[in-house]
Short mmCIF file of C-alpha atoms in Angstrom, two decimals:
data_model
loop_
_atom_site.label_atom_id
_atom_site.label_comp_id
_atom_site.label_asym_id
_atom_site.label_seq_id
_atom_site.Cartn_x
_atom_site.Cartn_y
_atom_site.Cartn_z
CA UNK A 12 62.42 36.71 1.53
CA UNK A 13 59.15 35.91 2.20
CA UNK A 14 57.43 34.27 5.12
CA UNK A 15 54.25 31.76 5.61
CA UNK A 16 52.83 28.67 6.81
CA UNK A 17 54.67 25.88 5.65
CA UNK A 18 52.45 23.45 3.99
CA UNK A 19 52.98 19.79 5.77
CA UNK A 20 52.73 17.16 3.01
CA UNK A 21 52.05 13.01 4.35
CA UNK A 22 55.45 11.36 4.04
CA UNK A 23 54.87 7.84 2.31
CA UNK A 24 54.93 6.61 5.43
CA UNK A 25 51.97 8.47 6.43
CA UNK A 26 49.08 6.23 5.20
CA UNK A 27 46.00 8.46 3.68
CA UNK A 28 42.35 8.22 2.94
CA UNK A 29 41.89 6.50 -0.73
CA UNK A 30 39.24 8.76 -1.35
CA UNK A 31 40.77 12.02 0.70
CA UNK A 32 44.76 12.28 -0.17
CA UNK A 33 45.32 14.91 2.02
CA UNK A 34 43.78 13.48 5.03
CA UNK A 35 46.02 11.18 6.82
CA UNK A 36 44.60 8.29 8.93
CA UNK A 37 45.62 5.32 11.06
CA UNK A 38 42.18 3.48 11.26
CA UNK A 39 42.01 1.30 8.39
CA UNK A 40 38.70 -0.89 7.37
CA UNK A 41 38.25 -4.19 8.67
CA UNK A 42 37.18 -5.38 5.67
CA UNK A 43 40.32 -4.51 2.57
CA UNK A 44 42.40 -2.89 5.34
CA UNK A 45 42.75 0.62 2.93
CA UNK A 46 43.15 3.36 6.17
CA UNK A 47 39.58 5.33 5.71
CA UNK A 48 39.14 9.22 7.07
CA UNK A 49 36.26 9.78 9.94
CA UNK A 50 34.41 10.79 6.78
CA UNK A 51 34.92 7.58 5.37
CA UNK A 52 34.18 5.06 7.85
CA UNK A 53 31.09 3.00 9.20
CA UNK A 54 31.04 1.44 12.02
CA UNK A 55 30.56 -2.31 11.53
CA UNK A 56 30.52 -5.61 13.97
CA UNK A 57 34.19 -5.33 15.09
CA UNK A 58 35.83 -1.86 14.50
CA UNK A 59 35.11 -0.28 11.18
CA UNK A 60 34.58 -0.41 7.63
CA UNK A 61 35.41 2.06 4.38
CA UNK A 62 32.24 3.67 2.54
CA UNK A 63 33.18 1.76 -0.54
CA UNK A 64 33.49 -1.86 1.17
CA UNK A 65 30.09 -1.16 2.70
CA UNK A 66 28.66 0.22 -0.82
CA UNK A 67 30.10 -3.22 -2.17
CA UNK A 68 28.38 -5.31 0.30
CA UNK A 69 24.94 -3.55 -0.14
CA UNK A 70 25.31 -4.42 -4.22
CA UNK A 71 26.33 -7.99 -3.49
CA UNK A 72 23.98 -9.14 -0.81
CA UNK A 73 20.39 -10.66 -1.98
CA UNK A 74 17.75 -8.24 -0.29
CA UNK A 75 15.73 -10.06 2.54
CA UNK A 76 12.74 -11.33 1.39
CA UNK A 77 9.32 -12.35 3.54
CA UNK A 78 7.92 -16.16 2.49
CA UNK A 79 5.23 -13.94 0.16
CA UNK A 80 8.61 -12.59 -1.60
CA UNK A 81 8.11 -9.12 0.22
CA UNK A 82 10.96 -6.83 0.56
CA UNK A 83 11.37 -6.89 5.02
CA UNK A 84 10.72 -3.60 6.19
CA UNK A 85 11.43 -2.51 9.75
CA UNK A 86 10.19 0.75 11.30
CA UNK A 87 6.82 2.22 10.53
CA UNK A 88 4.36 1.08 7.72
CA UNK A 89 4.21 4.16 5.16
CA UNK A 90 1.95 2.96 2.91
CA UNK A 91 -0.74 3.07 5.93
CA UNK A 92 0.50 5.74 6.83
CA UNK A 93 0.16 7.67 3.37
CA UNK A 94 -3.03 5.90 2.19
CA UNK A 95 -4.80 7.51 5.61
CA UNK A 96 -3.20 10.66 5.15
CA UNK A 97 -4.42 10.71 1.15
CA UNK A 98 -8.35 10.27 2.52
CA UNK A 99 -7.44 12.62 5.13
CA UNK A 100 -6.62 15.57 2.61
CA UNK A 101 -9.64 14.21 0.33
CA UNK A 102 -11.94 14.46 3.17
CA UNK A 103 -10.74 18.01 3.84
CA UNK A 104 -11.25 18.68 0.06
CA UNK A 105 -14.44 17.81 0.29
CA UNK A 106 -15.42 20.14 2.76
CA UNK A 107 -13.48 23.35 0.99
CA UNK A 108 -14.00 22.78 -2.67
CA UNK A 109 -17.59 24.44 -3.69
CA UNK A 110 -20.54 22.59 -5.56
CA UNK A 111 -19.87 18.62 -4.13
CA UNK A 112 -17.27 18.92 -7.08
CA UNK A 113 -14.77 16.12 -5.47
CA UNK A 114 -18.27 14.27 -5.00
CA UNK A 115 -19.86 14.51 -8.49
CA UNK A 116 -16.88 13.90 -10.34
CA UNK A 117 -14.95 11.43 -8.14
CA UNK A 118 -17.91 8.81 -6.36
CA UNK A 119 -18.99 5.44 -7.64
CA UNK A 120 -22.47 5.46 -8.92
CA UNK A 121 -23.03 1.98 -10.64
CA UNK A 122 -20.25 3.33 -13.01
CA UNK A 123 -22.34 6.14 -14.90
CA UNK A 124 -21.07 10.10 -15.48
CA UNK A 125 -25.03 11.17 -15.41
CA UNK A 126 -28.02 8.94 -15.18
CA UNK A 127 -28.50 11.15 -18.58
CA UNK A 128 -25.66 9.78 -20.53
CA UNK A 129 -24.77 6.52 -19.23
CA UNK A 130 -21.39 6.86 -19.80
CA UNK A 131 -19.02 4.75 -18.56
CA UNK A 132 -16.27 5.77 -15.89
CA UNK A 133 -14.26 2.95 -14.71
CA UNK A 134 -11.53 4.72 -12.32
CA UNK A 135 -14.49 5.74 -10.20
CA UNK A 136 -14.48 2.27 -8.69
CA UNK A 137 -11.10 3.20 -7.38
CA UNK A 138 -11.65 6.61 -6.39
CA UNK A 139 -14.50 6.39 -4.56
CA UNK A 140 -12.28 4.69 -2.12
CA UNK A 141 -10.68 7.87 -1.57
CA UNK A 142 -13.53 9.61 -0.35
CA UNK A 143 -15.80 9.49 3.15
CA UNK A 144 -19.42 10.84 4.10
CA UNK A 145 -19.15 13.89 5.27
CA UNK A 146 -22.39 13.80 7.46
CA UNK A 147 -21.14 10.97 9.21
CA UNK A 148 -17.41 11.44 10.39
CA UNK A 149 -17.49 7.73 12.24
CA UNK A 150 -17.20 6.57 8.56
CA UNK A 151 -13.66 7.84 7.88
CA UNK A 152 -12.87 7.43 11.75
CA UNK A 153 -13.94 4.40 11.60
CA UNK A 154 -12.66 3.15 8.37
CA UNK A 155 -8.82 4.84 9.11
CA UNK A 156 -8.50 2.92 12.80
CA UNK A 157 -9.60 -0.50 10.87
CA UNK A 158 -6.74 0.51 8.10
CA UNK A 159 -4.07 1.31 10.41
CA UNK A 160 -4.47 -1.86 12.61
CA UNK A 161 -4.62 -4.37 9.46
CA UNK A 162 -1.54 -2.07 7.42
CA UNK A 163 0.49 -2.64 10.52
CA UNK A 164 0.32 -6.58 10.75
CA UNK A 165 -0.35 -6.68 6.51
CA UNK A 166 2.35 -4.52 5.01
CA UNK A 167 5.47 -5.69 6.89
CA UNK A 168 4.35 -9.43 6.01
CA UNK A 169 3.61 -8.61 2.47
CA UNK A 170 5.77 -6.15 1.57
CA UNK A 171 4.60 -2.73 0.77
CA UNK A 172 4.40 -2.97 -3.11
CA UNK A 173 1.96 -6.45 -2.28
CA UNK A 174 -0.13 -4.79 0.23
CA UNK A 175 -0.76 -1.37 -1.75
CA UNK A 176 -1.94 -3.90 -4.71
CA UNK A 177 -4.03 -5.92 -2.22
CA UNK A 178 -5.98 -2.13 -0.89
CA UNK A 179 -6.54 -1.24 -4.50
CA UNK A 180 -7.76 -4.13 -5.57
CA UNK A 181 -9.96 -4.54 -2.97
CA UNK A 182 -11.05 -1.07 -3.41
CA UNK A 183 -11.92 -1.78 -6.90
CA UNK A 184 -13.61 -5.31 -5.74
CA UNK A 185 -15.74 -3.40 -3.58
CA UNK A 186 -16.93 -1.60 -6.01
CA UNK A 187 -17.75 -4.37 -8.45
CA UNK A 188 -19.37 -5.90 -5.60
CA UNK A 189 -21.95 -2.96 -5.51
CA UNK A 190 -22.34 -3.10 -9.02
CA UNK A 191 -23.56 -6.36 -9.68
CA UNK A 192 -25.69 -6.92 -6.13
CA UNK A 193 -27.89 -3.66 -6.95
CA UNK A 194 -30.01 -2.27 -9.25
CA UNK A 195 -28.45 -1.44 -12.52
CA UNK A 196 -28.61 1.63 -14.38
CA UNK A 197 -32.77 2.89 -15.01
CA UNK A 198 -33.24 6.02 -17.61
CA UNK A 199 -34.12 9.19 -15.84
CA UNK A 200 -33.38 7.86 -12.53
CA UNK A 201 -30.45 9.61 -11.07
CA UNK A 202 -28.12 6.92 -9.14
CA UNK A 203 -26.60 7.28 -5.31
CA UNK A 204 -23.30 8.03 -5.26
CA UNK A 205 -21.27 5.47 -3.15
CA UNK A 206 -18.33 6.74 -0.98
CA UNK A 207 -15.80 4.97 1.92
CA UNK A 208 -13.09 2.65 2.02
CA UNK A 209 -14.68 0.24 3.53
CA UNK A 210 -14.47 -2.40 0.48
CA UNK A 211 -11.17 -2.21 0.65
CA UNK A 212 -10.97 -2.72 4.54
CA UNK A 213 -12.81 -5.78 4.10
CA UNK A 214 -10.31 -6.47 1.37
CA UNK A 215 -7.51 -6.42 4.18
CA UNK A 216 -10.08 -8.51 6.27
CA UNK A 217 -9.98 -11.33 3.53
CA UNK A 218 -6.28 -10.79 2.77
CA UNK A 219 -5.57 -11.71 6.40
CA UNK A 220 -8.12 -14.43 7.01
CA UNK A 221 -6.66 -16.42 3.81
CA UNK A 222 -2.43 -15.49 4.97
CA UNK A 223 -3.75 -16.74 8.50
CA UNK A 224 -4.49 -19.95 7.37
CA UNK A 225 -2.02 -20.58 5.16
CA UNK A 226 0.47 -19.66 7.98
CA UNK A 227 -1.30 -21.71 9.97
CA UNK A 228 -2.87 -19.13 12.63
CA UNK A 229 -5.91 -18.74 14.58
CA UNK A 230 -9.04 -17.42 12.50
CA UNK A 231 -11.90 -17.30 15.31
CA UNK A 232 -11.33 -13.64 16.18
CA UNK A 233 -11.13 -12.58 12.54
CA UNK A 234 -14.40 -14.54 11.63
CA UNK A 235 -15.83 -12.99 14.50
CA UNK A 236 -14.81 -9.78 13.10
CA UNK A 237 -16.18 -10.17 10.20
CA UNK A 238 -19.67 -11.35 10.97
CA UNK A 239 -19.85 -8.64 13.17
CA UNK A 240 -19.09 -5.51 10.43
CA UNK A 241 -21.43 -7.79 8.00
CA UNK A 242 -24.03 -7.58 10.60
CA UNK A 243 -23.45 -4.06 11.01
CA UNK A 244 -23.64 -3.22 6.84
CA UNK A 245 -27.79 -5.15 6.91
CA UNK A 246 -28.59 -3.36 10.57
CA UNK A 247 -27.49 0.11 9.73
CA UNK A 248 -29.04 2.06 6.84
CA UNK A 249 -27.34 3.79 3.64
CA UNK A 250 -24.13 1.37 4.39
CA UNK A 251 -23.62 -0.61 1.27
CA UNK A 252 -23.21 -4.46 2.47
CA UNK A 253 -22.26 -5.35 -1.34
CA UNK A 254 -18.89 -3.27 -1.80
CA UNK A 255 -17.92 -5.15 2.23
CA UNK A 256 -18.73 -8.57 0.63
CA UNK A 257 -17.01 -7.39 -3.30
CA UNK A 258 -13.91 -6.25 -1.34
CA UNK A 259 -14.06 -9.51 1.09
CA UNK A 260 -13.78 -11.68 -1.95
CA UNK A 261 -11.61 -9.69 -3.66
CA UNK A 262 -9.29 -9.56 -0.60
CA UNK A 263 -9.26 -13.33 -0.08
CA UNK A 264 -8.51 -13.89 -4.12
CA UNK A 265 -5.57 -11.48 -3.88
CA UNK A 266 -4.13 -12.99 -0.79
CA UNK A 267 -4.32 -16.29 -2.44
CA UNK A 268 -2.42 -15.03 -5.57
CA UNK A 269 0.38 -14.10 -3.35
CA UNK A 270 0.48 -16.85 -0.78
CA UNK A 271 0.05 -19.59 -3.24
CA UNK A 272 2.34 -19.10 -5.70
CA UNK A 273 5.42 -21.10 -5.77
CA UNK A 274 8.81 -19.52 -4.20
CA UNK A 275 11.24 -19.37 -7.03
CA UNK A 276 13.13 -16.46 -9.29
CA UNK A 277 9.71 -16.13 -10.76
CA UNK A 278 8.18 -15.75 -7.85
CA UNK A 279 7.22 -11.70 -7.93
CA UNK A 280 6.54 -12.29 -11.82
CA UNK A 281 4.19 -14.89 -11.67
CA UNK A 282 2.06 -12.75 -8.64
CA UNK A 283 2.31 -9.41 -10.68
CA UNK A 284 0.77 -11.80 -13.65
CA UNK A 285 -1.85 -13.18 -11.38
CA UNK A 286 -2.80 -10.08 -9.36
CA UNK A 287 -3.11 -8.78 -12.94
CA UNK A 288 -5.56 -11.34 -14.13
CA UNK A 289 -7.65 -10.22 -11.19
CA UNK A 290 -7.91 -6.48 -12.14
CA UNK A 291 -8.79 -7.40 -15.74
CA UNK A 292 -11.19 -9.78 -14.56
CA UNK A 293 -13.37 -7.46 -12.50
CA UNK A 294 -13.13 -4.78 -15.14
CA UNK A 295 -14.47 -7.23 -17.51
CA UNK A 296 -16.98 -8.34 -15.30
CA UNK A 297 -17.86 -4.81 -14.60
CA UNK A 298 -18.23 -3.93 -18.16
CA UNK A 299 -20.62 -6.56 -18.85
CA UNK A 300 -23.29 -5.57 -16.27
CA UNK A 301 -22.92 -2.32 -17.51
CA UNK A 302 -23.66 -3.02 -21.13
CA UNK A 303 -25.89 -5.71 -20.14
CA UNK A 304 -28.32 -2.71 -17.93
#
């Protein structure tokens, strides 16, 4: 004869968990009324609901959308959040990697490898963006406070995917801007490199003038904000006023893309396809001055 625990098996009058037989339970979901295990339920407006009723509504239910057709976002904005920390760890990179090597290989100079070769190097409009002076640490301070107050009134209302094209952009407008206000490319002249995010802070300063309006907001403070870092960019030596007024335009144009196009199915198509036009337009624009010397 042998002796044990005798294994207690739910009666069918027991009800169980659909998803965990062996566990009985007596709460069932508000929603199909199936009884759901403490593993399996949510808590929802009144009492609660199975994992699989909740998992339904999440397919079935049309995301939120802002008027710009931005995914709404609550809690803290991470793109801001990662874009600072990404010039953060390139400013530190700059200090620890020998020979300027982030500097010589990653900075906007009119668009040029060498003054030597005159080879062209189109993503440096982009990642110059990345990358701060290092003799003057106000620069990144400076640009990185500017970032995180316009990312946290920008990204929620644009959506992050929008606002991330908007920086970029900018940060490439910027540097078309400094392309075709200064002197082009001389032979056996070596060319300044050109560092900071600031064109694509002015970006977000454009990008919020234009939504402003077309929400209907007060603009005085932001004009006033603007003339005064535009002031600042002609009183202040080695700041370069053209990538400010590149990545103010380029800002402005973006916003419009977005704000302006019609609501509709189409909606995030037609902005991709017009944000799009933008890029290829200052590429092409910066290829000509190039070519043209």
């Amino acid at each position: 004869m042998s002796y044990g625990i005798p294994s207690v098996e739910p009666s069918a009058q027991v009800p169980v968990c659909p998803r965990h037989p062996d566990r009985p339970s007596y709460v069932r979901c508000q929603r199909c009324g199936r009884p759901a295990c403490p593993d399996c339920q949510r808590a929802a407006a009144v009492g609660f609901q199975c994992i699989d009723c909740v998992n339904e509504t999440k397919r079935t239910t049309p995301a939120v959308r802002t008027v710009y057709g931005g995914a709404v976002a609550t809690g803290k904005p991470l793109v801001t959040f990662g874009i600072i920390a990404a010039c953060a760890v390139m400013y530190v990179l700059q200090w620890i990697v020998p020979g300027e090597w982030i500097f010589q290989n990653l900075a906007f100079a009119n668009g040029f490898v060498t003054p030597d070769s005159g080879e062209f190097e189109p993503w440096r409009m982009l990642t110059a963006a990345f990358l701060h002076s290092q003799g003057f640490i106000l620069h990144i301070v400076l640009n990185m406070y500017m970032l995180w107050i316009f990312g946290q009134a920008l990204e929620p209302l644009l959506g992050w995917v929008r606002f991330l094209a908007v920086y970029l952009i900018s940060a490439i407008g910027g540097s078309v801007g400094y392309l075709l206000l200064t002197p082009g490319y001389v032979p056996g002249v070596p060319q300044a490199g050109v560092v900071g995010a600031s064109g694509a802070i002015f970006g977000l300063f454009g990008a919020m003038l234009l939504v402003q309006r077309h929400r209907g907001g007060d603009t005085r403070q932001l004009w006033v904000l603007i003339a005064i870092n535009g002031v600042i960019g002609f009183v202040i030596p080695q700041i370069a006023w053209q990538a400010h007024l590149g990545g103010l335009i380029t800002g402005g144009l973006c916003a419009a893309v977005i704000a302006y196009t019609p609501r509709g199915p189409r909606q995030a198509l037609l902005q991709a396809c017009g944000l799009a036009a933008v890029v290829i337009l200052l590429f092409l624009v910066s290829w000509l001055r190039v070519t043209a010397g």
